[in-house]
């Protein structure tokens, strides 16, 4: 009887944590203007431009100076950045295998990228923690679906 009670409590605790909603305030945000970007033939022009905007917000080139003189890329908020990259690869595979339509992929990715850009300057530790624990694309999409911008 006690074991059953403990298991029920454990399952309730897990399910309540999994349903956490992430609320962010709508803050003024400038989406970078993209004049030129590498066109991803699978994802199309709209998503290629959105991904370039995302990359400009989440990465920064750092010149290391002497003796290497090579530029390095600094990734800001790596958990968010790499999660979007994983989803991009997931959607590319879906396009190749014709699992999802171009319109559906474009709609979902644009929404995810827009949310990522809008929350960039805010406290995102709880989202990043959950993305760190996400094991697959479905889990990552679930986290982004629970982000609400007011």
PDB file of C-alpha atoms in Angstrom:
ATOM      1  CA  UNK A   1       0.000   0.000   0.000  1.00  0.00           C
ATOM      2  CA  UNK A   2       2.800   2.407   0.910  1.00  0.00           C
ATOM      3  CA  UNK A   3       4.684   1.440  -2.232  1.00  0.00           C
ATOM      4  CA  UNK A   4       1.651   2.220  -4.389  1.00  0.00           C
ATOM      5  CA  UNK A   5       1.241   5.586  -2.668  1.00  0.00           C
ATOM      6  CA  UNK A   6       4.924   6.440  -3.239  1.00  0.00           C
ATOM      7  CA  UNK A   7       4.720   5.460  -6.909  1.00  0.00           C
ATOM      8  CA  UNK A   8       1.596   7.607  -7.394  1.00  0.00           C
ATOM      9  CA  UNK A   9       3.261  10.593  -5.728  1.00  0.00           C
ATOM     10  CA  UNK A  10       6.337  10.126  -7.898  1.00  0.00           C
ATOM     11  CA  UNK A  11       4.286   9.971 -11.103  1.00  0.00           C
ATOM     12  CA  UNK A  12       2.314  13.083 -10.133  1.00  0.00           C
ATOM     13  CA  UNK A  13       5.536  14.967  -9.403  1.00  0.00           C
ATOM     14  CA  UNK A  14       7.018  13.989 -12.767  1.00  0.00           C
ATOM     15  CA  UNK A  15       3.900  14.868 -14.740  1.00  0.00           C
ATOM     16  CA  UNK A  16       3.506  18.245 -13.035  1.00  0.00           C
ATOM     17  CA  UNK A  17       7.116  19.158 -13.808  1.00  0.00           C
ATOM     18  CA  UNK A  18       6.740  18.129 -17.430  1.00  0.00           C
ATOM     19  CA  UNK A  19       3.810  20.501 -17.893  1.00  0.00           C
ATOM     20  CA  UNK A  20       5.636  23.630 -16.722  1.00  0.00           C
ATOM     21  CA  UNK A  21       4.805  26.685 -18.807  1.00  0.00           C
ATOM     22  CA  UNK A  22       7.561  29.213 -19.512  1.00  0.00           C
ATOM     23  CA  UNK A  23       6.190  32.754 -19.605  1.00  0.00           C
ATOM     24  CA  UNK A  24       8.204  35.661 -20.957  1.00  0.00           C
ATOM     25  CA  UNK A  25       7.386  39.330 -21.380  1.00  0.00           C
ATOM     26  CA  UNK A  26       7.136  40.784 -24.852  1.00  0.00           C
ATOM     27  CA  UNK A  27      10.128  43.110 -25.057  1.00  0.00           C
ATOM     28  CA  UNK A  28      11.229  45.261 -27.968  1.00  0.00           C
ATOM     29  CA  UNK A  29      13.483  43.162 -30.143  1.00  0.00           C
ATOM     30  CA  UNK A  30      15.231  44.032 -33.378  1.00  0.00           C
ATOM     31  CA  UNK A  31      15.388  41.144 -35.765  1.00  0.00           C
ATOM     32  CA  UNK A  32      18.634  41.514 -37.727  1.00  0.00           C
ATOM     33  CA  UNK A  33      18.200  42.559 -41.346  1.00  0.00           C
ATOM     34  CA  UNK A  34      19.536  39.891 -43.665  1.00  0.00           C
ATOM     35  CA  UNK A  35      20.733  41.010 -47.080  1.00  0.00           C
ATOM     36  CA  UNK A  36      22.654  37.901 -48.019  1.00  0.00           C
ATOM     37  CA  UNK A  37      22.582  34.357 -46.651  1.00  0.00           C
ATOM     38  CA  UNK A  38      23.366  30.820 -47.704  1.00  0.00           C
ATOM     39  CA  UNK A  39      20.224  29.338 -49.199  1.00  0.00           C
ATOM     40  CA  UNK A  40      19.342  25.924 -47.799  1.00  0.00           C
ATOM     41  CA  UNK A  41      17.684  24.176 -50.738  1.00  0.00           C
ATOM     42  CA  UNK A  42      15.748  21.776 -48.507  1.00  0.00           C
ATOM     43  CA  UNK A  43      14.371  24.348 -46.098  1.00  0.00           C
ATOM     44  CA  UNK A  44      13.765  27.161 -48.572  1.00  0.00           C
ATOM     45  CA  UNK A  45      14.433  30.882 -48.612  1.00  0.00           C
ATOM     46  CA  UNK A  46      12.195  31.926 -45.696  1.00  0.00           C
ATOM     47  CA  UNK A  47      13.754  29.460 -43.269  1.00  0.00           C
ATOM     48  CA  UNK A  48      17.261  30.196 -44.529  1.00  0.00           C
ATOM     49  CA  UNK A  49      16.759  33.888 -43.717  1.00  0.00           C
ATOM     50  CA  UNK A  50      15.244  33.062 -40.292  1.00  0.00           C
ATOM     51  CA  UNK A  51      18.158  30.754 -39.468  1.00  0.00           C
ATOM     52  CA  UNK A  52      20.625  33.468 -40.455  1.00  0.00           C
ATOM     53  CA  UNK A  53      18.811  35.931 -38.153  1.00  0.00           C
ATOM     54  CA  UNK A  54      18.987  33.344 -35.375  1.00  0.00           C
ATOM     55  CA  UNK A  55      22.706  32.796 -35.980  1.00  0.00           C
ATOM     56  CA  UNK A  56      23.421  36.531 -35.889  1.00  0.00           C
ATOM     57  CA  UNK A  57      21.630  36.880 -32.545  1.00  0.00           C
ATOM     58  CA  UNK A  58      23.093  33.771 -30.881  1.00  0.00           C
ATOM     59  CA  UNK A  59      26.688  33.869 -32.171  1.00  0.00           C
ATOM     60  CA  UNK A  60      29.486  36.384 -32.184  1.00  0.00           C
ATOM     61  CA  UNK A  61      32.836  36.322 -33.964  1.00  0.00           C
ATOM     62  CA  UNK A  62      35.777  36.791 -31.621  1.00  0.00           C
ATOM     63  CA  UNK A  63      39.220  37.661 -32.953  1.00  0.00           C
ATOM     64  CA  UNK A  64      41.798  35.847 -30.877  1.00  0.00           C
ATOM     65  CA  UNK A  65      44.695  38.086 -31.898  1.00  0.00           C
ATOM     66  CA  UNK A  66      48.348  37.090 -31.913  1.00  0.00           C
ATOM     67  CA  UNK A  67      49.736  34.524 -32.439  1.00  0.00           C
ATOM     68  CA  UNK A  68      46.822  32.696 -34.114  1.00  0.00           C
ATOM     69  CA  UNK A  69      44.997  35.590 -35.852  1.00  0.00           C
ATOM     70  CA  UNK A  70      42.046  33.336 -36.492  1.00  0.00           C
ATOM     71  CA  UNK A  71      38.472  34.204 -35.660  1.00  0.00           C
ATOM     72  CA  UNK A  72      36.512  32.038 -33.296  1.00  0.00           C
ATOM     73  CA  UNK A  73      32.761  31.915 -32.825  1.00  0.00           C
ATOM     74  CA  UNK A  74      31.282  32.476 -29.392  1.00  0.00           C
ATOM     75  CA  UNK A  75      27.871  30.882 -28.870  1.00  0.00           C
ATOM     76  CA  UNK A  76      25.583  32.686 -26.461  1.00  0.00           C
ATOM     77  CA  UNK A  77      23.094  30.474 -24.609  1.00  0.00           C
ATOM     78  CA  UNK A  78      24.424  27.212 -26.086  1.00  0.00           C
ATOM     79  CA  UNK A  79      21.512  25.051 -24.876  1.00  0.00           C
ATOM     80  CA  UNK A  80      19.033  27.124 -26.888  1.00  0.00           C
ATOM     81  CA  UNK A  81      21.396  27.434 -29.831  1.00  0.00           C
ATOM     82  CA  UNK A  82      22.155  23.724 -30.151  1.00  0.00           C
ATOM     83  CA  UNK A  83      18.507  22.773 -29.616  1.00  0.00           C
ATOM     84  CA  UNK A  84      17.486  24.882 -32.609  1.00  0.00           C
ATOM     85  CA  UNK A  85      20.337  23.344 -34.607  1.00  0.00           C
ATOM     86  CA  UNK A  86      19.097  19.839 -33.711  1.00  0.00           C
ATOM     87  CA  UNK A  87      15.594  20.773 -34.805  1.00  0.00           C
ATOM     88  CA  UNK A  88      16.922  22.180 -38.063  1.00  0.00           C
ATOM     89  CA  UNK A  89      18.616  18.862 -38.793  1.00  0.00           C
ATOM     90  CA  UNK A  90      15.452  16.990 -37.771  1.00  0.00           C
ATOM     91  CA  UNK A  91      13.313  19.035 -40.155  1.00  0.00           C
ATOM     92  CA  UNK A  92      15.845  18.591 -42.975  1.00  0.00           C
ATOM     93  CA  UNK A  93      15.516  14.816 -42.531  1.00  0.00           C
ATOM     94  CA  UNK A  94      11.724  15.143 -42.530  1.00  0.00           C
ATOM     95  CA  UNK A  95      11.935  17.037 -45.823  1.00  0.00           C
ATOM     96  CA  UNK A  96      14.214  14.432 -47.403  1.00  0.00           C
ATOM     97  CA  UNK A  97      11.942  11.583 -46.336  1.00  0.00           C
ATOM     98  CA  UNK A  98       8.800  13.610 -47.157  1.00  0.00           C
ATOM     99  CA  UNK A  99       7.370  12.992 -43.675  1.00  0.00           C
ATOM    100  CA  UNK A 100       6.161  16.584 -43.200  1.00  0.00           C
ATOM    101  CA  UNK A 101       5.093  19.217 -45.719  1.00  0.00           C
ATOM    102  CA  UNK A 102       7.225  22.267 -46.464  1.00  0.00           C
ATOM    103  CA  UNK A 103       4.458  24.534 -45.118  1.00  0.00           C
ATOM    104  CA  UNK A 104       4.205  22.701 -41.783  1.00  0.00           C
ATOM    105  CA  UNK A 105       7.976  22.667 -41.315  1.00  0.00           C
ATOM    106  CA  UNK A 106       8.237  26.341 -42.195  1.00  0.00           C
ATOM    107  CA  UNK A 107       5.428  27.289 -39.791  1.00  0.00           C
ATOM    108  CA  UNK A 108       6.906  25.313 -36.870  1.00  0.00           C
ATOM    109  CA  UNK A 109      10.500  26.436 -37.420  1.00  0.00           C
ATOM    110  CA  UNK A 110       9.624  30.111 -37.875  1.00  0.00           C
ATOM    111  CA  UNK A 111       7.650  30.021 -34.621  1.00  0.00           C
ATOM    112  CA  UNK A 112      10.523  28.337 -32.762  1.00  0.00           C
ATOM    113  CA  UNK A 113      13.152  30.714 -34.154  1.00  0.00           C
ATOM    114  CA  UNK A 114      11.008  33.774 -33.409  1.00  0.00           C
ATOM    115  CA  UNK A 115      10.505  32.610 -29.814  1.00  0.00           C
ATOM    116  CA  UNK A 116      14.235  31.992 -29.462  1.00  0.00           C
ATOM    117  CA  UNK A 117      15.082  35.474 -30.675  1.00  0.00           C
ATOM    118  CA  UNK A 118      12.401  37.154 -28.554  1.00  0.00           C
ATOM    119  CA  UNK A 119      13.580  35.486 -25.325  1.00  0.00           C
ATOM    120  CA  UNK A 120      17.291  35.961 -25.996  1.00  0.00           C
ATOM    121  CA  UNK A 121      17.724  38.973 -23.680  1.00  0.00           C
ATOM    122  CA  UNK A 122      15.658  37.455 -20.868  1.00  0.00           C
ATOM    123  CA  UNK A 123      16.362  35.015 -18.049  1.00  0.00           C
ATOM    124  CA  UNK A 124      16.058  31.600 -19.707  1.00  0.00           C
ATOM    125  CA  UNK A 125      17.730  29.295 -17.172  1.00  0.00           C
ATOM    126  CA  UNK A 126      14.642  27.106 -16.663  1.00  0.00           C
ATOM    127  CA  UNK A 127      14.140  26.671 -20.417  1.00  0.00           C
ATOM    128  CA  UNK A 128      17.820  25.909 -20.929  1.00  0.00           C
ATOM    129  CA  UNK A 129      17.773  23.358 -18.126  1.00  0.00           C
ATOM    130  CA  UNK A 130      14.837  21.565 -19.676  1.00  0.00           C
ATOM    131  CA  UNK A 131      16.417  21.673 -23.144  1.00  0.00           C
ATOM    132  CA  UNK A 132      19.582  20.190 -21.657  1.00  0.00           C
ATOM    133  CA  UNK A 133      17.510  17.212 -20.497  1.00  0.00           C
ATOM    134  CA  UNK A 134      15.635  16.818 -23.800  1.00  0.00           C
ATOM    135  CA  UNK A 135      16.812  13.666 -25.531  1.00  0.00           C
ATOM    136  CA  UNK A 136      15.166  13.952 -28.925  1.00  0.00           C
ATOM    137  CA  UNK A 137      13.473  16.368 -31.310  1.00  0.00           C
ATOM    138  CA  UNK A 138      10.017  15.625 -29.933  1.00  0.00           C
ATOM    139  CA  UNK A 139      11.137  16.660 -26.426  1.00  0.00           C
ATOM    140  CA  UNK A 140      12.775  19.836 -27.752  1.00  0.00           C
ATOM    141  CA  UNK A 141       9.619  20.782 -29.681  1.00  0.00           C
ATOM    142  CA  UNK A 142       7.585  20.168 -26.525  1.00  0.00           C
ATOM    143  CA  UNK A 143       9.750  22.632 -24.589  1.00  0.00           C
ATOM    144  CA  UNK A 144       9.344  25.315 -27.263  1.00  0.00           C
ATOM    145  CA  UNK A 145       5.583  24.738 -27.392  1.00  0.00           C
ATOM    146  CA  UNK A 146       5.395  25.578 -23.688  1.00  0.00           C
ATOM    147  CA  UNK A 147       7.102  28.950 -24.163  1.00  0.00           C
ATOM    148  CA  UNK A 148       4.495  31.706 -24.010  1.00  0.00           C
ATOM    149  CA  UNK A 149       5.358  35.310 -24.801  1.00  0.00           C
ATOM    150  CA  UNK A 150       2.924  37.837 -23.345  1.00  0.00           C
TER     151      UNK A 150
END
